[in-house]
Amino acid sequence: MEPIQSSSSGDGATLLGETSCPMKVTEDIWFGCCSCTYVTRNQRGIVSHLAAHGDEQSQCKHPPKYRSKAQVLDNTQKHNSEKPFKCKLCPQEFAYNSLLTCHNRTHTGVKPFKCKECPRAFARNSDLRSHNHLHTGEKPFQCKQCSLAFARNSDLQIHNLLHTGEKPFKCKQCPLAFAQNSNLRSHNRTHTGEKPFKCKECPRAFARNFDLQSHNHLHTGEKPFKCKQCHQAFSHNSSLIRHYRKRCIRKNEGL
């Protein structure tokens, strides 16, 4: 049986808005990811999952909508096996030449899409369009569950995972799972010991860029984390939390 076709081009937001299938299943319809083994009968779930994968999903020519779970897994195997476009500089392979072209820019450093308002440049036009929202202040993608709004639709879809509790990215080394693939990659470094983010002022290196940025405060003397009770300031958020627990809470309790 062939997959059920819809008017979607494969984009997560279009799939959500244009398919006729209701948001909660009333018939035996399955949705599947073309890049991994994730399968669900919930349309919101697959839209959030595809957005979390990013641009690699947007090229799927067949909307991931099927009559049986077996068909979903067959489509996944098909997409994972058909990758004729191979990078000449690393082992990565791609199903579409456009994805290979974008990937090649990670090796060459070419960023042809330049912002007219600031010196930033980007490897993909979609990243430039999203960046432009920072200058305009526009946040057109609003969450239906809370008051937050976002400049990029992908950020909204990832945010929605906080409401659904979905964590599709699972660690192969331990039981932890994550809402975003980037968080899983950072977590994997705790197993491999890799620390790619190196301090320019001292020999320290870190597994996460966030930890490097926090460490840099020790060199700059910056203390951005301020206690609301006594106005002391700290270089690290963890130091602020320890201070608050040990001192301010006891003071408020009269200890």
PDB file of C-alpha atoms in Angstrom:
ATOM      1  CA  MET A   1       0.000   0.000   0.000  1.00  0.00           C
ATOM      2  CA  GLU A   2       1.349   3.388  -0.955  1.00  0.00           C
ATOM      3  CA  PRO A   3       1.672   6.123   1.680  1.00  0.00           C
ATOM      4  CA  ILE A   4      -1.309   8.446   1.951  1.00  0.00           C
ATOM      5  CA  GLN A   5      -0.441  11.693   0.230  1.00  0.00           C
ATOM      6  CA  SER A   6      -1.325  15.121   1.547  1.00  0.00           C
ATOM      7  CA  SER A   7      -0.779  18.649   0.267  1.00  0.00           C
ATOM      8  CA  SER A   8       2.199  19.098   2.561  1.00  0.00           C
ATOM      9  CA  SER A   9       5.626  19.757   1.106  1.00  0.00           C
ATOM     10  CA  GLY A  10       7.189  18.026   4.093  1.00  0.00           C
ATOM     11  CA  ASP A  11       7.614  21.083   6.313  1.00  0.00           C
ATOM     12  CA  GLY A  12       6.453  20.513   9.873  1.00  0.00           C
ATOM     13  CA  ALA A  13       4.221  23.592  10.089  1.00  0.00           C
ATOM     14  CA  THR A  14       2.615  22.845   6.709  1.00  0.00           C
ATOM     15  CA  LEU A  15       1.930  19.278   7.728  1.00  0.00           C
ATOM     16  CA  LEU A  16       0.170  20.493  10.830  1.00  0.00           C
ATOM     17  CA  GLY A  17      -1.954  23.051   9.028  1.00  0.00           C
ATOM     18  CA  GLU A  18      -2.848  21.304   5.766  1.00  0.00           C
ATOM     19  CA  THR A  19      -3.379  17.610   6.414  1.00  0.00           C
ATOM     20  CA  SER A  20      -6.978  16.564   6.850  1.00  0.00           C
ATOM     21  CA  CYS A  21      -6.226  14.093   9.605  1.00  0.00           C
ATOM     22  CA  PRO A  22      -7.516  15.343  12.999  1.00  0.00           C
ATOM     23  CA  MET A  23      -5.036  16.268  15.679  1.00  0.00           C
ATOM     24  CA  LYS A  24      -6.078  13.318  17.869  1.00  0.00           C
ATOM     25  CA  VAL A  25      -6.435   9.975  16.164  1.00  0.00           C
ATOM     26  CA  THR A  26      -9.939   8.825  15.223  1.00  0.00           C
ATOM     27  CA  GLU A  27      -8.741   6.335  12.558  1.00  0.00           C
ATOM     28  CA  ASP A  28      -5.775   4.038  12.112  1.00  0.00           C
ATOM     29  CA  ILE A  29      -3.270   6.625  10.840  1.00  0.00           C
ATOM     30  CA  TRP A  30       0.420   6.490  11.734  1.00  0.00           C
ATOM     31  CA  PHE A  31       3.103   9.168  11.426  1.00  0.00           C
ATOM     32  CA  GLY A  32       6.809   8.389  11.188  1.00  0.00           C
ATOM     33  CA  CYS A  33      10.154  10.150  11.052  1.00  0.00           C
ATOM     34  CA  CYS A  34      12.245   9.710   7.885  1.00  0.00           C
ATOM     35  CA  SER A  35      15.504  10.124   9.814  1.00  0.00           C
ATOM     36  CA  CYS A  36      15.037   7.839  12.830  1.00  0.00           C
ATOM     37  CA  THR A  37      12.718   5.134  14.164  1.00  0.00           C
ATOM     38  CA  TYR A  38      10.289   7.489  15.939  1.00  0.00           C
ATOM     39  CA  VAL A  39       6.640   6.466  15.295  1.00  0.00           C
ATOM     40  CA  THR A  40       3.441   7.994  16.690  1.00  0.00           C
ATOM     41  CA  ARG A  41      -0.309   8.188  16.065  1.00  0.00           C
ATOM     42  CA  ASN A  42      -0.389  11.777  17.340  1.00  0.00           C
ATOM     43  CA  GLN A  43       0.010  14.455  14.643  1.00  0.00           C
ATOM     44  CA  ARG A  44       1.229  17.143  17.038  1.00  0.00           C
ATOM     45  CA  GLY A  45       3.840  14.691  18.251  1.00  0.00           C
ATOM     46  CA  ILE A  46       5.300  14.096  14.789  1.00  0.00           C
ATOM     47  CA  VAL A  47       5.305  17.823  13.941  1.00  0.00           C
ATOM     48  CA  SER A  48       7.272  18.622  17.100  1.00  0.00           C
ATOM     49  CA  HIS A  49       9.616  15.717  16.446  1.00  0.00           C
ATOM     50  CA  LEU A  50      10.344  16.738  12.841  1.00  0.00           C
ATOM     51  CA  ALA A  51      11.040  20.318  13.936  1.00  0.00           C
ATOM     52  CA  ALA A  52      13.499  19.055  16.535  1.00  0.00           C
ATOM     53  CA  HIS A  53      15.446  17.239  13.779  1.00  0.00           C
ATOM     54  CA  GLY A  54      15.777  20.476  11.804  1.00  0.00           C
ATOM     55  CA  ASP A  55      16.395  20.993   8.091  1.00  0.00           C
ATOM     56  CA  GLU A  56      17.292  17.374   7.357  1.00  0.00           C
ATOM     57  CA  GLN A  57      13.563  16.512   7.509  1.00  0.00           C
ATOM     58  CA  SER A  58      12.326  19.286   5.236  1.00  0.00           C
ATOM     59  CA  GLN A  59      13.522  17.475   2.098  1.00  0.00           C
ATOM     60  CA  CYS A  60      11.329  14.372   2.588  1.00  0.00           C
ATOM     61  CA  LYS A  61       9.221  14.128  -0.565  1.00  0.00           C
ATOM     62  CA  HIS A  62       6.646  11.743   0.939  1.00  0.00           C
ATOM     63  CA  PRO A  63       4.660  13.116   3.899  1.00  0.00           C
ATOM     64  CA  PRO A  64       5.165  10.673   6.789  1.00  0.00           C
ATOM     65  CA  LYS A  65       1.520   9.546   7.011  1.00  0.00           C
ATOM     66  CA  TYR A  66       0.639   5.842   6.739  1.00  0.00           C
ATOM     67  CA  ARG A  67      -2.077   3.244   7.357  1.00  0.00           C
ATOM     68  CA  SER A  68       0.132   0.909   9.374  1.00  0.00           C
ATOM     69  CA  LYS A  69       3.147   1.026  11.649  1.00  0.00           C
ATOM     70  CA  ALA A  70       4.964  -1.410   9.346  1.00  0.00           C
ATOM     71  CA  GLN A  71       4.721   1.061   6.448  1.00  0.00           C
ATOM     72  CA  VAL A  72       6.251   3.789   8.613  1.00  0.00           C
ATOM     73  CA  LEU A  73       9.264   1.613   9.408  1.00  0.00           C
ATOM     74  CA  ASP A  74       9.603   0.598   5.745  1.00  0.00           C
ATOM     75  CA  ASN A  75       9.720   4.288   4.737  1.00  0.00           C
ATOM     76  CA  THR A  76      12.315   4.998   7.419  1.00  0.00           C
ATOM     77  CA  GLN A  77      14.521   2.188   6.119  1.00  0.00           C
ATOM     78  CA  LYS A  78      14.098   3.467   2.552  1.00  0.00           C
ATOM     79  CA  HIS A  79      15.186   7.015   3.423  1.00  0.00           C
ATOM     80  CA  ASN A  80      18.090   5.851   5.548  1.00  0.00           C
ATOM     81  CA  SER A  81      19.366   3.535   2.786  1.00  0.00           C
ATOM     82  CA  GLU A  82      18.995   5.939  -0.154  1.00  0.00           C
ATOM     83  CA  LYS A  83      21.842   8.401   0.372  1.00  0.00           C
ATOM     84  CA  PRO A  84      23.672   8.672  -2.956  1.00  0.00           C
ATOM     85  CA  PHE A  85      25.270  12.076  -2.266  1.00  0.00           C
ATOM     86  CA  LYS A  86      28.514  11.517  -0.369  1.00  0.00           C
ATOM     87  CA  CYS A  87      30.751  14.155   1.191  1.00  0.00           C
ATOM     88  CA  LYS A  88      34.328  14.003  -0.131  1.00  0.00           C
ATOM     89  CA  LEU A  89      35.816  15.345   3.102  1.00  0.00           C
ATOM     90  CA  CYS A  90      34.043  13.246   5.753  1.00  0.00           C
ATOM     91  CA  PRO A  91      31.967  10.031   5.962  1.00  0.00           C
ATOM     92  CA  GLN A  92      28.560  11.750   5.886  1.00  0.00           C
ATOM     93  CA  GLU A  93      26.046  10.835   3.189  1.00  0.00           C
ATOM     94  CA  PHE A  94      22.820  12.556   2.140  1.00  0.00           C
ATOM     95  CA  ALA A  95      19.600  11.681   0.360  1.00  0.00           C
ATOM     96  CA  TYR A  96      19.496  15.025  -1.482  1.00  0.00           C
ATOM     97  CA  ASN A  97      22.134  17.096  -3.247  1.00  0.00           C
ATOM     98  CA  SER A  98      20.813  20.288  -1.620  1.00  0.00           C
ATOM     99  CA  LEU A  99      21.614  18.844   1.820  1.00  0.00           C
ATOM    100  CA  LEU A 100      25.118  17.929   0.672  1.00  0.00           C
ATOM    101  CA  THR A 101      25.604  21.482  -0.644  1.00  0.00           C
ATOM    102  CA  CYS A 102      24.625  22.947   2.731  1.00  0.00           C
ATOM    103  CA  HIS A 103      26.797  20.427   4.561  1.00  0.00           C
ATOM    104  CA  ASN A 104      29.844  21.275   2.425  1.00  0.00           C
ATOM    105  CA  ARG A 105      29.759  24.793   3.837  1.00  0.00           C
ATOM    106  CA  THR A 106      30.673  23.362   7.256  1.00  0.00           C
ATOM    107  CA  HIS A 107      34.017  22.383   5.686  1.00  0.00           C
ATOM    108  CA  THR A 108      34.601  25.449   3.507  1.00  0.00           C
ATOM    109  CA  GLY A 109      33.214  28.014   5.951  1.00  0.00           C
ATOM    110  CA  VAL A 110      31.344  29.726   3.098  1.00  0.00           C
ATOM    111  CA  LYS A 111      28.471  31.905   4.335  1.00  0.00           C
ATOM    112  CA  PRO A 112      26.896  33.500   1.256  1.00  0.00           C
ATOM    113  CA  PHE A 113      23.808  34.899   2.979  1.00  0.00           C
ATOM    114  CA  LYS A 114      24.786  38.217   4.591  1.00  0.00           C
ATOM    115  CA  CYS A 115      22.718  40.340   6.972  1.00  0.00           C
ATOM    116  CA  LYS A 116      22.137  43.923   5.795  1.00  0.00           C
ATOM    117  CA  GLU A 117      21.881  45.234   9.361  1.00  0.00           C
ATOM    118  CA  CYS A 118      24.981  43.720  10.976  1.00  0.00           C
ATOM    119  CA  PRO A 119      28.171  41.823  10.035  1.00  0.00           C
ATOM    120  CA  ARG A 120      26.617  38.374  10.541  1.00  0.00           C
ATOM    121  CA  ALA A 121      26.507  35.929   7.621  1.00  0.00           C
ATOM    122  CA  PHE A 122      24.985  32.485   7.283  1.00  0.00           C
ATOM    123  CA  ALA A 123      25.426  29.270   5.348  1.00  0.00           C
ATOM    124  CA  ARG A 124      21.671  28.943   4.755  1.00  0.00           C
ATOM    125  CA  ASN A 125      19.118  31.507   3.624  1.00  0.00           C
ATOM    126  CA  SER A 126      16.594  30.183   6.146  1.00  0.00           C
ATOM    127  CA  ASP A 127      19.021  31.026   8.965  1.00  0.00           C
ATOM    128  CA  LEU A 128      19.368  34.572   7.626  1.00  0.00           C
ATOM    129  CA  ARG A 129      15.595  35.033   7.538  1.00  0.00           C
ATOM    130  CA  SER A 130      15.312  33.826  11.120  1.00  0.00           C
ATOM    131  CA  HIS A 131      18.193  36.074  12.183  1.00  0.00           C
ATOM    132  CA  ASN A 132      16.467  39.111  10.661  1.00  0.00           C
ATOM    133  CA  HIS A 133      13.724  38.754  13.274  1.00  0.00           C
ATOM    134  CA  LEU A 134      16.305  39.770  15.892  1.00  0.00           C
ATOM    135  CA  HIS A 135      16.577  43.164  14.212  1.00  0.00           C
ATOM    136  CA  THR A 136      12.854  43.647  13.644  1.00  0.00           C
ATOM    137  CA  GLY A 137      11.856  42.197  17.025  1.00  0.00           C
ATOM    138  CA  GLU A 138       9.235  40.148  15.236  1.00  0.00           C
ATOM    139  CA  LYS A 139       8.095  36.933  16.948  1.00  0.00           C
ATOM    140  CA  PRO A 140       5.362  35.587  14.690  1.00  0.00           C
ATOM    141  CA  PHE A 141       5.240  32.064  16.115  1.00  0.00           C
ATOM    142  CA  GLN A 142       3.139  32.037  19.283  1.00  0.00           C
ATOM    143  CA  CYS A 143       2.645  29.113  21.648  1.00  0.00           C
ATOM    144  CA  LYS A 144      -0.988  28.053  22.063  1.00  0.00           C
ATOM    145  CA  GLN A 145      -0.321  26.703  25.550  1.00  0.00           C
ATOM    146  CA  CYS A 146       1.383  29.738  27.108  1.00  0.00           C
ATOM    147  CA  SER A 147       2.240  33.360  26.367  1.00  0.00           C
ATOM    148  CA  LEU A 148       5.675  32.765  24.831  1.00  0.00           C
ATOM    149  CA  ALA A 149       6.372  33.679  21.206  1.00  0.00           C
ATOM    150  CA  PHE A 150       9.347  32.910  18.964  1.00  0.00           C
ATOM    151  CA  ALA A 151      11.156  34.322  15.965  1.00  0.00           C
ATOM    152  CA  ARG A 152      11.488  30.880  14.353  1.00  0.00           C
ATOM    153  CA  ASN A 153       8.896  28.161  13.872  1.00  0.00           C
ATOM    154  CA  SER A 154      11.473  25.496  14.720  1.00  0.00           C
ATOM    155  CA  ASP A 155      12.013  27.144  18.118  1.00  0.00           C
ATOM    156  CA  LEU A 156       8.258  27.060  18.740  1.00  0.00           C
ATOM    157  CA  GLN A 157       8.013  23.378  17.846  1.00  0.00           C
ATOM    158  CA  ILE A 158      10.912  22.545  20.153  1.00  0.00           C
ATOM    159  CA  HIS A 159       9.303  24.647  22.902  1.00  0.00           C
ATOM    160  CA  ASN A 160       6.093  22.628  22.489  1.00  0.00           C
ATOM    161  CA  LEU A 161       7.983  19.579  23.702  1.00  0.00           C
ATOM    162  CA  LEU A 162       8.042  21.212  27.155  1.00  0.00           C
ATOM    163  CA  HIS A 163       4.252  21.026  27.202  1.00  0.00           C
ATOM    164  CA  THR A 164       3.961  17.511  25.765  1.00  0.00           C
ATOM    165  CA  GLY A 165       6.845  16.128  27.816  1.00  0.00           C
ATOM    166  CA  GLU A 166       8.130  14.322  24.729  1.00  0.00           C
ATOM    167  CA  LYS A 167      11.823  13.386  24.756  1.00  0.00           C
ATOM    168  CA  PRO A 168      12.472  11.532  21.493  1.00  0.00           C
ATOM    169  CA  PHE A 169      16.275  11.728  21.564  1.00  0.00           C
ATOM    170  CA  LYS A 170      17.517   8.858  23.724  1.00  0.00           C
ATOM    171  CA  CYS A 171      21.062   8.226  24.903  1.00  0.00           C
ATOM    172  CA  LYS A 172      22.485   4.841  23.845  1.00  0.00           C
ATOM    173  CA  GLN A 173      24.814   4.743  26.854  1.00  0.00           C
ATOM    174  CA  CYS A 174      22.377   5.497  29.689  1.00  0.00           C
ATOM    175  CA  PRO A 175      18.609   5.873  30.324  1.00  0.00           C
ATOM    176  CA  LEU A 176      18.521   9.656  29.797  1.00  0.00           C
ATOM    177  CA  ALA A 177      16.430  11.166  26.989  1.00  0.00           C
ATOM    178  CA  PHE A 178      16.168  14.725  25.654  1.00  0.00           C
ATOM    179  CA  ALA A 179      13.713  16.980  23.851  1.00  0.00           C
ATOM    180  CA  GLN A 180      16.393  18.323  21.493  1.00  0.00           C
ATOM    181  CA  ASN A 181      19.062  16.531  19.493  1.00  0.00           C
ATOM    182  CA  SER A 182      21.583  19.255  20.390  1.00  0.00           C
ATOM    183  CA  ASN A 183      21.112  18.459  24.093  1.00  0.00           C
ATOM    184  CA  LEU A 184      21.713  14.776  23.397  1.00  0.00           C
ATOM    185  CA  ARG A 185      24.948  15.608  21.545  1.00  0.00           C
ATOM    186  CA  SER A 186      26.138  17.694  24.497  1.00  0.00           C
ATOM    187  CA  HIS A 187      25.208  14.911  26.909  1.00  0.00           C
ATOM    188  CA  ASN A 188      27.104  12.314  24.853  1.00  0.00           C
ATOM    189  CA  ARG A 189      30.312  14.179  25.642  1.00  0.00           C
ATOM    190  CA  THR A 190      29.930  13.158  29.299  1.00  0.00           C
ATOM    191  CA  HIS A 191      30.436   9.589  28.073  1.00  0.00           C
ATOM    192  CA  THR A 192      33.188  10.263  25.522  1.00  0.00           C
ATOM    193  CA  GLY A 193      35.062  12.834  27.614  1.00  0.00           C
ATOM    194  CA  GLU A 194      35.234  15.196  24.633  1.00  0.00           C
ATOM    195  CA  LYS A 195      35.695  18.881  25.532  1.00  0.00           C
ATOM    196  CA  PRO A 196      35.699  20.892  22.286  1.00  0.00           C
ATOM    197  CA  PHE A 197      35.121  24.320  23.863  1.00  0.00           C
ATOM    198  CA  LYS A 198      38.519  25.651  24.923  1.00  0.00           C
ATOM    199  CA  CYS A 199      39.227  28.766  26.972  1.00  0.00           C
ATOM    200  CA  LYS A 200      41.498  31.315  25.249  1.00  0.00           C
ATOM    201  CA  GLU A 201      42.832  32.623  28.561  1.00  0.00           C
ATOM    202  CA  CYS A 202      43.770  29.381  30.334  1.00  0.00           C
ATOM    203  CA  PRO A 203      44.139  25.630  29.643  1.00  0.00           C
ATOM    204  CA  ARG A 204      40.567  24.762  30.712  1.00  0.00           C
ATOM    205  CA  ALA A 205      38.198  23.117  28.224  1.00  0.00           C
ATOM    206  CA  PHE A 206      34.518  22.231  28.454  1.00  0.00           C
ATOM    207  CA  ALA A 207      31.970  19.831  26.999  1.00  0.00           C
ATOM    208  CA  ARG A 208      29.360  22.584  26.540  1.00  0.00           C
ATOM    209  CA  ASN A 209      29.664  26.095  25.147  1.00  0.00           C
ATOM    210  CA  PHE A 210      27.416  27.316  27.972  1.00  0.00           C
ATOM    211  CA  ASP A 211      29.969  26.130  30.542  1.00  0.00           C
ATOM    212  CA  LEU A 212      32.748  27.924  28.658  1.00  0.00           C
ATOM    213  CA  GLN A 213      30.772  31.178  28.637  1.00  0.00           C
ATOM    214  CA  SER A 214      30.189  30.862  32.394  1.00  0.00           C
ATOM    215  CA  HIS A 215      33.877  30.141  32.961  1.00  0.00           C
ATOM    216  CA  ASN A 216      34.866  33.252  30.982  1.00  0.00           C
ATOM    217  CA  HIS A 217      33.220  35.378  33.671  1.00  0.00           C
ATOM    218  CA  LEU A 218      36.127  34.441  35.963  1.00  0.00           C
ATOM    219  CA  HIS A 219      38.527  36.122  33.536  1.00  0.00           C
ATOM    220  CA  THR A 220      36.402  39.176  32.755  1.00  0.00           C
ATOM    221  CA  GLY A 221      35.241  39.703  36.343  1.00  0.00           C
ATOM    222  CA  GLU A 222      31.646  39.890  35.152  1.00  0.00           C
ATOM    223  CA  LYS A 223      29.011  38.915  37.748  1.00  0.00           C
ATOM    224  CA  PRO A 224      25.675  38.796  35.951  1.00  0.00           C
ATOM    225  CA  PHE A 225      23.824  36.673  38.535  1.00  0.00           C
ATOM    226  CA  LYS A 226      22.420  38.926  41.262  1.00  0.00           C
ATOM    227  CA  CYS A 227      20.626  37.918  44.461  1.00  0.00           C
ATOM    228  CA  LYS A 228      17.233  39.616  44.768  1.00  0.00           C
ATOM    229  CA  GLN A 229      17.336  39.416  48.559  1.00  0.00           C
ATOM    230  CA  CYS A 230      20.703  41.001  49.407  1.00  0.00           C
ATOM    231  CA  HIS A 231      21.955  42.240  46.007  1.00  0.00           C
ATOM    232  CA  GLN A 232      25.175  40.205  46.044  1.00  0.00           C
ATOM    233  CA  ALA A 233      26.374  39.232  42.572  1.00  0.00           C
ATOM    234  CA  PHE A 234      28.084  36.093  41.284  1.00  0.00           C
ATOM    235  CA  SER A 235      29.920  34.898  38.198  1.00  0.00           C
ATOM    236  CA  HIS A 236      27.993  31.625  38.030  1.00  0.00           C
ATOM    237  CA  ASN A 237      24.326  30.832  38.470  1.00  0.00           C
ATOM    238  CA  SER A 238      25.252  27.788  40.571  1.00  0.00           C
ATOM    239  CA  SER A 239      27.050  30.092  43.036  1.00  0.00           C
ATOM    240  CA  LEU A 240      23.949  32.258  43.293  1.00  0.00           C
ATOM    241  CA  ILE A 241      21.800  29.208  44.025  1.00  0.00           C
ATOM    242  CA  ARG A 242      24.177  27.996  46.763  1.00  0.00           C
ATOM    243  CA  HIS A 243      24.269  31.486  48.278  1.00  0.00           C
ATOM    244  CA  TYR A 244      20.500  31.749  48.293  1.00  0.00           C
ATOM    245  CA  ARG A 245      20.022  28.356  49.926  1.00  0.00           C
ATOM    246  CA  LYS A 246      22.669  28.812  52.616  1.00  0.00           C
ATOM    247  CA  ARG A 247      22.220  32.445  53.561  1.00  0.00           C
ATOM    248  CA  CYS A 248      19.120  34.203  52.369  1.00  0.00           C
ATOM    249  CA  ILE A 249      16.690  31.392  53.143  1.00  0.00           C
ATOM    250  CA  ARG A 250      18.123  30.996  56.654  1.00  0.00           C
ATOM    251  CA  LYS A 251      17.986  34.752  57.174  1.00  0.00           C
ATOM    252  CA  ASN A 252      14.338  34.852  56.134  1.00  0.00           C
ATOM    253  CA  GLU A 253      13.584  31.964  58.492  1.00  0.00           C
ATOM    254  CA  GLY A 254      15.359  33.768  61.353  1.00  0.00           C
ATOM    255  CA  LEU A 255      18.096  31.159  61.709  1.00  0.00           C
TER     256      LEU A 255
END
